[in-house]
Coordinates of C-alpha atoms in Angstrom, one line a residue:
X1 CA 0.0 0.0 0.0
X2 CA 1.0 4.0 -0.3
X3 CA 1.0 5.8 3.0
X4 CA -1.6 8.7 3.0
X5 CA 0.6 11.0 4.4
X6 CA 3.0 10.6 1.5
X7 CA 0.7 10.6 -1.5
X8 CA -2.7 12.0 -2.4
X9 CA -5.4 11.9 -5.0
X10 CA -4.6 15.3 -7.4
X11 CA -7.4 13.8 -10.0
X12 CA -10.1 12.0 -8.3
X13 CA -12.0 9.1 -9.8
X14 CA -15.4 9.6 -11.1
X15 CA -17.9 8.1 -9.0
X16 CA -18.8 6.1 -12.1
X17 CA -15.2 5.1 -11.9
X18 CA -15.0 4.3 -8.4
X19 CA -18.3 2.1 -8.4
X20 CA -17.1 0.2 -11.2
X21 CA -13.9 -0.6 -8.7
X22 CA -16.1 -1.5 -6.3
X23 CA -17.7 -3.9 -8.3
X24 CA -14.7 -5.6 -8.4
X25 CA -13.8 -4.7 -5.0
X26 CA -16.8 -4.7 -2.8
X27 CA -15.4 -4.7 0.3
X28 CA -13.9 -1.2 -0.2
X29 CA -17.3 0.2 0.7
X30 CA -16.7 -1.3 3.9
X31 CA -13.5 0.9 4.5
X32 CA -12.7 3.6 6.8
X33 CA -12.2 6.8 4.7
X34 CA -8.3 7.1 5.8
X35 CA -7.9 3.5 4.9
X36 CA -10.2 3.9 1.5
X37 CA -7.7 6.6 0.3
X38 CA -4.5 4.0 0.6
X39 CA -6.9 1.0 -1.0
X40 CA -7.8 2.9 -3.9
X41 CA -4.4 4.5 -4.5
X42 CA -3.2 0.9 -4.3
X43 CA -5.6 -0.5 -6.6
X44 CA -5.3 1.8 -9.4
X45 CA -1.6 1.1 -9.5
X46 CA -2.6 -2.7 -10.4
X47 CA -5.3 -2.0 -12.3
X48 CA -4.8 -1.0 -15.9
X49 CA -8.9 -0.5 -15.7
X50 CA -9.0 2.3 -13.6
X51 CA -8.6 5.8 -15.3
X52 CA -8.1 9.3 -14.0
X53 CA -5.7 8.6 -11.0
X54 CA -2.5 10.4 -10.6
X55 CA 0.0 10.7 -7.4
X56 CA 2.0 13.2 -6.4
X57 CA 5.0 13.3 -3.8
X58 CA 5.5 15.7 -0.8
X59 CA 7.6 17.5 -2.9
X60 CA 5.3 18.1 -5.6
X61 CA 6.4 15.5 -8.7
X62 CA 4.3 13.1 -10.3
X63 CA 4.7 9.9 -9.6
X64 CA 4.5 6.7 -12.2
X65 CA 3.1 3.7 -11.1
X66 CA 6.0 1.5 -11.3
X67 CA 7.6 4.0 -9.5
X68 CA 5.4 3.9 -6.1
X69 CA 5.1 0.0 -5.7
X70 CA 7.9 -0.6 -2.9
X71 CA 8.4 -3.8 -0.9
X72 CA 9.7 -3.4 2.5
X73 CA 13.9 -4.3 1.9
X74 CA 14.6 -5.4 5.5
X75 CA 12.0 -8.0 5.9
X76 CA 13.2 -10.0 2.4
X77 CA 16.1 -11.9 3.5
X78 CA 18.1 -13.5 6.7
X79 CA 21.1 -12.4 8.7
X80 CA 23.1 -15.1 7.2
X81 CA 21.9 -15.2 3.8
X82 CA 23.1 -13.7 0.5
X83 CA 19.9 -11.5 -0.4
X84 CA 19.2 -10.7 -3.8
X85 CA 16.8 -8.1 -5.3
X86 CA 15.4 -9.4 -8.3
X87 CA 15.2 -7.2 -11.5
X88 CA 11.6 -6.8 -11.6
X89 CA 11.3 -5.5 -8.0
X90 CA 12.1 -2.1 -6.0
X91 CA 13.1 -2.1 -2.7
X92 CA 12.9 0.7 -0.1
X93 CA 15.1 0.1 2.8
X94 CA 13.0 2.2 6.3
X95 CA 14.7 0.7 8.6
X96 CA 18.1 -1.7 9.1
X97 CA 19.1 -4.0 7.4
X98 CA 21.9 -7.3 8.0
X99 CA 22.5 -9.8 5.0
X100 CA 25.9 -11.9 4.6
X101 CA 26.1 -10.4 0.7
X102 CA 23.6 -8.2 -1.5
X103 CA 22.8 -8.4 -4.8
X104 CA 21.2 -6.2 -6.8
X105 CA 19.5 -6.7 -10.0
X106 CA 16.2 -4.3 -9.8
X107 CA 16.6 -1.1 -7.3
X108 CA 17.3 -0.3 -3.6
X109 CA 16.4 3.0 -2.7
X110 CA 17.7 4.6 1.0
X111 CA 14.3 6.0 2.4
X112 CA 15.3 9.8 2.3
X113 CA 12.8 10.7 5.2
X114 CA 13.4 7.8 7.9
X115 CA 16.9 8.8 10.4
X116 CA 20.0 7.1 11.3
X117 CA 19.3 4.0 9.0
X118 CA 22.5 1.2 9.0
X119 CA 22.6 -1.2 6.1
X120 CA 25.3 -3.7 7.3
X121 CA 26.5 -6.7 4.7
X122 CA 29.6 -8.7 3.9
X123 CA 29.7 -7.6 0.7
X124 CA 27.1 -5.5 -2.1
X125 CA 27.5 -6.4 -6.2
X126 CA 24.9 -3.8 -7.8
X127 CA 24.5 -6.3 -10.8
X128 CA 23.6 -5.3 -14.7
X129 CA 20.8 -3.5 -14.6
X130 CA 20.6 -3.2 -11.1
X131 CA 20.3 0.2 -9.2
X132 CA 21.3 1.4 -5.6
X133 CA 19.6 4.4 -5.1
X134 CA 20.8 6.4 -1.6
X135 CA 19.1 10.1 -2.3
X136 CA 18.3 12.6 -5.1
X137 CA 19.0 15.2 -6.3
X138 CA 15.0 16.8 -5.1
X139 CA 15.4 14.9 -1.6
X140 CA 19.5 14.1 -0.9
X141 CA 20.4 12.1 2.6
X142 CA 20.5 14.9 5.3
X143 CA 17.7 17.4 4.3
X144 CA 15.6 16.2 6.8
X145 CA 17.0 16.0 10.5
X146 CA 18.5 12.8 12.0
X147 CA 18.5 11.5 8.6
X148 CA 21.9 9.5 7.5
X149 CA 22.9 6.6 5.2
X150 CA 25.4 3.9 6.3
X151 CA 26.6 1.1 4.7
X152 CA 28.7 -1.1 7.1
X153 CA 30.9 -3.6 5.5
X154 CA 31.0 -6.6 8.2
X155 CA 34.7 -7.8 8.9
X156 CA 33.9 -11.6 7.2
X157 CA 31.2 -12.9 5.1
X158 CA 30.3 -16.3 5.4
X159 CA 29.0 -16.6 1.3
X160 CA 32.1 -15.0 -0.5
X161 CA 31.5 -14.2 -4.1
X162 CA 33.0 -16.0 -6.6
X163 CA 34.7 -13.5 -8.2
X164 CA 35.4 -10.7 -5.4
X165 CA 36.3 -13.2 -2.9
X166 CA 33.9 -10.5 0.6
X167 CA 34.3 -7.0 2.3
X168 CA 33.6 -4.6 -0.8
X169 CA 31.1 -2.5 -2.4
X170 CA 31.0 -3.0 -6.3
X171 CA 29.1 -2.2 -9.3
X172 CA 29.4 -4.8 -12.2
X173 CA 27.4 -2.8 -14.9
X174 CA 25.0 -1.4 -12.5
X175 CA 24.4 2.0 -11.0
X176 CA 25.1 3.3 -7.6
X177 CA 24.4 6.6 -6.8
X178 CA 24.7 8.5 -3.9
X179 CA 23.2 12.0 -3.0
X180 CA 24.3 13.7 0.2
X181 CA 23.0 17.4 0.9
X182 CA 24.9 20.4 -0.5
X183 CA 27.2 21.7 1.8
X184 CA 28.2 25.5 1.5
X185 CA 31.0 24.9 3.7
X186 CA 33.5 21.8 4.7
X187 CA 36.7 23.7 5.7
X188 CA 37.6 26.6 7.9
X189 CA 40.9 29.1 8.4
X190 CA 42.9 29.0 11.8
X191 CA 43.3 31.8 13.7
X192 CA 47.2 30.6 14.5
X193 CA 49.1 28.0 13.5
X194 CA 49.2 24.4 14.7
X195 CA 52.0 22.8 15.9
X196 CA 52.2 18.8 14.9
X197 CA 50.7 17.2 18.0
X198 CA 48.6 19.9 19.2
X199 CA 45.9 19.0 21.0
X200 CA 43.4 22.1 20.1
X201 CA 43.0 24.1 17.3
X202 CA 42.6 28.1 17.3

């Protein structure tokens, strides 16, 4: 499903349009109005019958439909396992996240709203294909507070890969990209000189 707060109805069904989903659907007249609003949303996406729907993000872009169907990334594999995200499948990772190795062959995309989130793995191959998304240009890791991406490579993986043996972060044909927020700043001028050793800076 697509949580309310994040997306909204900016072209309403007909009510000719909605009763012909709930012909199909009938228990959606049974639904809270709250709940009927993240039903709907998630219905249309699957149902190349219903007309007239189109989301919008917080920040104001339209949204495809392939582009709003997320499965929850931390709940798909084990701790010990070598997880791989198939290529017809986008995962959004909430919340952390320990696999032995990661593959990627569809997309993993860092949730740029939720804070402090740890992805920890023995190793990460973004395959062919395959996309690791970690914030955008319109929403980059650290515009909203708390918010920060870390991959931790573990010190051994029990599954090496056949190829890069475990302990690295690789793209074989794939795309990684990783968007931090602009910063106007990163270095500052000392007010005297530091001796090698010195313990406090002026």
């Amino acid at each position: 499903t697509v949580p309310v707060q994040d997306f909204l109805f900016c072209s309403p069904m007909s009510s000719k349009s909605f009763r012909s989903m709930a012909s199909r659907h009938p228990w959606l007249l049974l639904m809270p109005s709250r709940v009927l609003v993240v039903c709907v949303i998630s219905l249309a996406l699957r149902d190349r019958r219903a007309q007239g729907v189109t989301l919008v993000s917080k920040s104001g872009s339209v949204l495809a439909a392939e582009d709003t169907v997320w499965k929850n990334a931390s709940v798909q594999c084990s701790e010990e396992e070598v997880c791989v995200c198939p290529p017809d499948e986008r995962w959004l990772l909430s919340s952390n996240m320990t696999v032995d190795g990661l593959k990627i062959f569809g997309m993993l995309k860092w949730d740029e709203e939720a804070p402090a989130v740890v992805l920890r793995v023995g190793w990460l191959l973004v395959e062919e294909g395959g996309v690791l998304q970690i914030g955008s240009s319109q929403s980059p890791i650290g515009n909203y507070p708390g918010v920060t991406a870390t991959i931790s490579i573990k010190r051994a993986a029990i599954n090496l890969h056949p190829v890069y043996g475990d302990r690295f972060l690789n793209s074989d044909a794939g795309t990684i990209k990783m968007i931090g927020k602009p910063l106007d700043r990163t270095w500052t001028l000392l007010s005297r000189p530091a001796a090698e050793g010195s313990h406090e800076l002026f």
